[in-house]
């Protein structure tokens, strides 16, 4: 038993080392210096002043998206359209924040409610398609990303929607957020950490507890693991399953709100604001293998790669190497569980003869 | 083996290896075959010889190792130790293709026809030659004619009956001109008449080409009826071998189970239809005396379920079950039992008709309505709708009892574990702890978890669909006793089973299902095997 | 409304419209043919998007380094195959979740091609049109179908080839069997996961071809956001077609038509919001899925991994 745990651990280490080595080779082959790249990534994410605060602020939306995704996955729903849900959530936040004149906390609350509603609605379309017409949500959520993207682009051409009154740049940008709609920061050891990170952590803990301790979480897991047995005991696939899909979209919408108001994404809504936060949140969820607690460190690692990549310009290596590193890490971390599950099945096959 | 002496040496098997004319090498010799799965030894030093021109029975309970052994012979599993010799030459069989090259073929119990494809495509599947439709159809027709199988090569397998499908399976097997054919539990999906026909085909195949046939079965009748010699396995070992003509049902049963067999339910479990029928001729001695005026607890009225193609899976089916009564629903597999089980599990809703439990109508479209009305179900396939393998034993025992184990929606894990421990004790469930994953339990223990959960919910109606399938004799006996005890406690039991023996020994009243409708009904004391056999084949008599 | 209807008719009936429908449809058709074969074998490749993107980039590299369009096409195919190899081996040798692998590969493809594009910055030579005499003179569609770059012409033999492979060869018989009932195929002696991997390789090669067509046949340059979800439209086309090849091609044409409508509408000088026109094919894909997905003739084992002994 112990040796098996050790084997799996070694497998993890080896796959991560191979993934990073491949990235290093890639950097070297294109004329960069792998050492400098990893140094810059560390500087940008942790070592330079104020860096880890920014990393934690960036991790908040990733975590919220990931936790929502995990809830969907536990119920057997493969939502993979977070990028679009998050974009719409950010757009809804921007619209509310720049349209209504309300005191700070109220304005933020209202903005987030709008984000949650819009994100949930967008995933809800996929839920309705699945349960009325049997359209696989894997396909519909993906296609909806592109529609979401065009809707926000459209919104950015209309002043009554998202476009800034005094837009001068060629790319259409949104109205700057009023200060009341900017998430306040905590000051910790000279770092600014958005309150969004606190919201994300509380959200994670609550969802984790609901999944592990309540009858709702129990039913949800039952549905995801064996939908027919679940239905026999009165778990409604439409209610709980559809609900979980909507919830995952709502969480992605909230992630968009946190991302926009957190300050790490600039001070206004733009068409490119989501910039893979949704995808990365999804990857965090996949890596956490449906365990909420694991999503926290994973979100931090991904956020670190993201903030770190801001420091790459000085090394002359394109910042998108960070995306490559992220994806390679995911692939690397997929390998050991795949190997051990295969071994388990090989061993187990033919047992029940 | 000496009995096989001079007879069938003219066959292709004989000419290949029959150099010595006193005693030709057996077509197949398995020597000291051992296969382990972790700490479980599925086969333990098994030696078996199969002679050409003979039908060789391999008899054993579930888990005796016979299926593992046959999978080794067909190349699906590699043995840990031991050798396989074909015509005296030691071989390794890496996969089913290698087995085919050696002339070994298997007629599978399940999983070997692709439904949306045609007969000829299925027959050619796994071949290495070029695809030639015309030649393939001719071939199918030829084999079909030679053995009197009557199969249309252009038919889609999905449109065929279970019996026809098995004939396709046999053609697929014979088409490779195998010298060694393995039949794995071949009659489980057949009517008695179809079984008869199968055995005559099997006999022709042997006499025709000096082939070697291995018939794997857990049914004594079948072995006595259709084989020349028999090997009996128990717990992964060969415990006895003899010529079938010198064996009797009771000697075989004793060797297979390892102790004398007397109990009626055991006789039923072993497929001793005569014993079961004999028992049925008397009253249910220790069974509950059924009150004539017991209230009807389950009433199914005109239930109709349409398949996706509009075909009637259940066709105006009506059944009533009284409190304390065991109603046996007999039928050949694939006649709507699965759909009926799904309906009663709340998984499929009725297109027409209604279900009443204790006189109250059930909304079959609403998940959980049947469970709420206290209808317990032991499903046909527990992995499909009876348990969740990736949840713990305690959690599996808590399905349906969550309200009692939680406060304000928060689960009391302690109470859940305590309850699980109690049930594990009461139902003798072997598991490491209540928190062990369900998937780590053996099949028999998983079935006990399902039984414990369903009976602890204080059911009014218990639906038991194939409750003993895949279990060994001890577990079957336990299951039967529990079902009988539930009925004595006043539960109305609907026993859905393809095993006639099981229905005969347990049920007060027997209904026969054919193509989704009830075509006959008889009380326990007027059970008549001949009539029952006819009805199973679809003749209302 | 009347004016709008009138302008719509002008757009739809224009020669430009036929031409750009074929142009857009071809990209999706290349990929969808491959994905159709893969799905017949029971595997669903989200990574088709990443395969096209990688093929587009390696195709650009081929054109840049080797200055030969054939080499560029070949490089494109190899790029698609590379992604396919990872997908196939991770999900049908190691049994990692195929959606997770596919999704990650898409993210990887976007990052990697964008990164390498920034480092290498390949310049691409676009392949000129090659008019097929006779056929190109067919009224209405002749020009659209037979006065194109030769890279597009590869699609014409590819479609019947794929059909022939799936329905007339032993390989295809096994592919279908593996997609419908892998357990049955396994006991009949078919190597289930090997066949699935091969089907993914075929899908990867086709998607790579689609990418090469995009780069050297269509746009004449590589753009990291150039595929923008059309791999997903190819997936939708297979569903649209109810897992038949002709339906799949029809799906590609329908989605291509709406994409062409978006671009032609503006090219002809009519006013309409560009974002909404860009969204049109995706909206139509959603709409058509609502109409067509509710059919049960999808391969029974689609999306389910096969591990022997596990049913």
PDB file of N, CA, C and O in Angstrom, chain A residues 53-81:
ATOM      1  N   UNK A  53       0.478  39.371  -3.740  1.00  0.00           N
ATOM      2  CA  UNK A  53      -0.870  39.922  -3.544  1.00  0.00           C
ATOM      3  C   UNK A  53      -1.645  39.903  -4.849  1.00  0.00           C
ATOM      4  O   UNK A  53      -2.816  39.499  -4.911  1.00  0.00           O
ATOM      5  N   UNK A  54      -0.960  40.310  -5.912  1.00  0.00           N
ATOM      6  CA  UNK A  54      -1.590  40.303  -7.234  1.00  0.00           C
ATOM      7  C   UNK A  54      -1.928  38.874  -7.654  1.00  0.00           C
ATOM      8  O   UNK A  54      -2.981  38.609  -8.241  1.00  0.00           O
ATOM      9  N   UNK A  55      -1.022  37.949  -7.315  1.00  0.00           N
ATOM     10  CA  UNK A  55      -1.269  36.551  -7.676  1.00  0.00           C
ATOM     11  C   UNK A  55      -2.518  36.021  -6.962  1.00  0.00           C
ATOM     12  O   UNK A  55      -3.368  35.370  -7.575  1.00  0.00           O
ATOM     13  N   UNK A  56      -2.632  36.362  -5.687  1.00  0.00           N
ATOM     14  CA  UNK A  56      -3.809  35.891  -4.947  1.00  0.00           C
ATOM     15  C   UNK A  56      -5.076  36.527  -5.513  1.00  0.00           C
ATOM     16  O   UNK A  56      -6.104  35.862  -5.695  1.00  0.00           O
ATOM     17  N   UNK A  57      -4.994  37.800  -5.846  1.00  0.00           N
ATOM     18  CA  UNK A  57      -6.140  38.474  -6.442  1.00  0.00           C
ATOM     19  C   UNK A  57      -6.543  37.800  -7.757  1.00  0.00           C
ATOM     20  O   UNK A  57      -7.727  37.616  -8.042  1.00  0.00           O
ATOM     21  N   UNK A  58      -5.547  37.404  -8.530  1.00  0.00           N
ATOM     22  CA  UNK A  58      -5.819  36.724  -9.792  1.00  0.00           C
ATOM     23  C   UNK A  58      -6.366  35.319  -9.561  1.00  0.00           C
ATOM     24  O   UNK A  58      -7.166  34.807 -10.352  1.00  0.00           O
ATOM     25  N   UNK A  59      -5.912  34.699  -8.481  1.00  0.00           N
ATOM     26  CA  UNK A  59      -6.366  33.329  -8.208  1.00  0.00           C
ATOM     27  C   UNK A  59      -7.845  33.286  -7.865  1.00  0.00           C
ATOM     28  O   UNK A  59      -8.511  32.269  -8.091  1.00  0.00           O
ATOM     29  N   UNK A  60      -8.379  34.409  -7.329  1.00  0.00           N
ATOM     30  CA  UNK A  60      -9.771  34.400  -6.858  1.00  0.00           C
ATOM     31  C   UNK A  60     -10.766  33.989  -7.947  1.00  0.00           C
ATOM     32  O   UNK A  60     -11.542  33.040  -7.757  1.00  0.00           O
ATOM     33  N   UNK A  61     -10.769  34.679  -9.110  1.00  0.00           N
ATOM     34  CA  UNK A  61     -11.740  34.241 -10.135  1.00  0.00           C
ATOM     35  C   UNK A  61     -11.476  32.816 -10.625  1.00  0.00           C
ATOM     36  O   UNK A  61     -12.425  32.065 -10.876  1.00  0.00           O
ATOM     37  N   UNK A  62     -10.190  32.447 -10.728  1.00  0.00           N
ATOM     38  CA  UNK A  62      -9.884  31.074 -11.166  1.00  0.00           C
ATOM     39  C   UNK A  62     -10.510  30.062 -10.212  1.00  0.00           C
ATOM     40  O   UNK A  62     -11.101  29.065 -10.624  1.00  0.00           O
ATOM     41  N   UNK A  63     -10.393  30.355  -8.924  1.00  0.00           N
ATOM     42  CA  UNK A  63     -10.898  29.426  -7.916  1.00  0.00           C
ATOM     43  C   UNK A  63     -12.417  29.317  -7.990  1.00  0.00           C
ATOM     44  O   UNK A  63     -12.980  28.214  -7.954  1.00  0.00           O
ATOM     45  N   UNK A  64     -13.068  30.479  -8.118  1.00  0.00           N
ATOM     46  CA  UNK A  64     -14.532  30.457  -8.157  1.00  0.00           C
ATOM     47  C   UNK A  64     -15.017  29.681  -9.388  1.00  0.00           C
ATOM     48  O   UNK A  64     -15.925  28.843  -9.304  1.00  0.00           O
ATOM     49  N   UNK A  65     -14.389  29.946 -10.522  1.00  0.00           N
ATOM     50  CA  UNK A  65     -14.754  29.218 -11.742  1.00  0.00           C
ATOM     51  C   UNK A  65     -14.543  27.721 -11.532  1.00  0.00           C
ATOM     52  O   UNK A  65     -15.410  26.889 -11.848  1.00  0.00           O
ATOM     53  N   UNK A  66     -13.390  27.377 -10.953  1.00  0.00           N
ATOM     54  CA  UNK A  66     -13.053  25.962 -10.775  1.00  0.00           C
ATOM     55  C   UNK A  66     -14.031  25.262  -9.842  1.00  0.00           C
ATOM     56  O   UNK A  66     -14.489  24.148 -10.127  1.00  0.00           O
ATOM     57  N   UNK A  67     -14.364  25.922  -8.755  1.00  0.00           N
ATOM     58  CA  UNK A  67     -15.269  25.293  -7.788  1.00  0.00           C
ATOM     59  C   UNK A  67     -16.644  25.066  -8.417  1.00  0.00           C
ATOM     60  O   UNK A  67     -17.258  24.005  -8.251  1.00  0.00           O
ATOM     61  N   UNK A  68     -17.105  26.051  -9.171  1.00  0.00           N
ATOM     62  CA  UNK A  68     -18.378  25.879  -9.878  1.00  0.00           C
ATOM     63  C   UNK A  68     -18.319  24.701 -10.831  1.00  0.00           C
ATOM     64  O   UNK A  68     -19.235  23.874 -10.902  1.00  0.00           O
ATOM     65  N   UNK A  69     -17.215  24.609 -11.552  1.00  0.00           N
ATOM     66  CA  UNK A  69     -17.041  23.513 -12.506  1.00  0.00           C
ATOM     67  C   UNK A  69     -17.072  22.170 -11.794  1.00  0.00           C
ATOM     68  O   UNK A  69     -17.641  21.197 -12.291  1.00  0.00           O
ATOM     69  N   UNK A  70     -16.453  22.127 -10.616  1.00  0.00           N
ATOM     70  CA  UNK A  70     -16.414  20.880  -9.860  1.00  0.00           C
ATOM     71  C   UNK A  70     -17.833  20.458  -9.461  1.00  0.00           C
ATOM     72  O   UNK A  70     -18.189  19.279  -9.548  1.00  0.00           O
ATOM     73  N   UNK A  71     -18.644  21.434  -9.057  1.00  0.00           N
ATOM     74  CA  UNK A  71     -20.022  21.104  -8.698  1.00  0.00           C
ATOM     75  C   UNK A  71     -20.736  20.483  -9.903  1.00  0.00           C
ATOM     76  O   UNK A  71     -21.405  19.447  -9.783  1.00  0.00           O
ATOM     77  N   UNK A  72     -20.564  21.109 -11.066  1.00  0.00           N
ATOM     78  CA  UNK A  72     -21.178  20.554 -12.279  1.00  0.00           C
ATOM     79  C   UNK A  72     -20.674  19.143 -12.542  1.00  0.00           C
ATOM     80  O   UNK A  72     -21.457  18.215 -12.774  1.00  0.00           O
ATOM     81  N   UNK A  73     -19.359  18.981 -12.469  1.00  0.00           N
ATOM     82  CA  UNK A  73     -18.757  17.685 -12.784  1.00  0.00           C
ATOM     83  C   UNK A  73     -19.229  16.608 -11.809  1.00  0.00           C
ATOM     84  O   UNK A  73     -19.477  15.467 -12.210  1.00  0.00           O
ATOM     85  N   UNK A  74     -19.377  16.976 -10.539  1.00  0.00           N
ATOM     86  CA  UNK A  74     -19.837  16.000  -9.547  1.00  0.00           C
ATOM     87  C   UNK A  74     -21.231  15.485  -9.892  1.00  0.00           C
ATOM     88  O   UNK A  74     -21.566  14.352  -9.604  1.00  0.00           O
ATOM     89  N   UNK A  75     -22.024  16.363 -10.496  1.00  0.00           N
ATOM     90  CA  UNK A  75     -23.372  15.943 -10.871  1.00  0.00           C
ATOM     91  C   UNK A  75     -23.393  15.315 -12.259  1.00  0.00           C
ATOM     92  O   UNK A  75     -24.459  15.017 -12.792  1.00  0.00           O
ATOM     93  N   UNK A  76     -22.212  15.137 -12.855  1.00  0.00           N
ATOM     94  CA  UNK A  76     -22.141  14.502 -14.166  1.00  0.00           C
ATOM     95  C   UNK A  76     -22.341  15.460 -15.333  1.00  0.00           C
ATOM     96  O   UNK A  76     -22.650  15.032 -16.438  1.00  0.00           O
ATOM     97  N   UNK A  77     -22.166  16.748 -15.081  1.00  0.00           N
ATOM     98  CA  UNK A  77     -22.375  17.733 -16.143  1.00  0.00           C
ATOM     99  C   UNK A  77     -21.022  18.291 -16.588  1.00  0.00           C
ATOM    100  O   UNK A  77     -20.284  18.844 -15.786  1.00  0.00           O
ATOM    101  N   UNK A  78     -20.734  18.170 -17.885  1.00  0.00           N
ATOM    102  CA  UNK A  78     -19.456  18.664 -18.379  1.00  0.00           C
ATOM    103  C   UNK A  78     -19.621  20.066 -18.954  1.00  0.00           C
ATOM    104  O   UNK A  78     -19.719  20.222 -20.159  1.00  0.00           O
ATOM    105  N   UNK A  79     -19.663  21.055 -18.095  1.00  0.00           N
ATOM    106  CA  UNK A  79     -19.686  22.427 -18.580  1.00  0.00           C
ATOM    107  C   UNK A  79     -18.272  22.792 -18.998  1.00  0.00           C
ATOM    108  O   UNK A  79     -17.355  22.729 -18.194  1.00  0.00           O
ATOM    109  N   UNK A  80     -18.097  23.136 -20.285  1.00  0.00           N
ATOM    110  CA  UNK A  80     -16.771  23.602 -20.679  1.00  0.00           C
ATOM    111  C   UNK A  80     -16.862  24.955 -21.362  1.00  0.00           C
ATOM    112  O   UNK A  80     -15.986  25.335 -22.111  1.00  0.00           O
ATOM    113  N   UNK A  81     -17.929  25.679 -21.064  1.00  0.00           N
ATOM    114  CA  UNK A  81     -18.104  27.005 -21.676  1.00  0.00           C
ATOM    115  C   UNK A  81     -17.877  28.144 -20.705  1.00  0.00           C
ATOM    116  O   UNK A  81     -18.434  29.231 -20.879  1.00  0.00           O
TER     117      UNK A  81
END
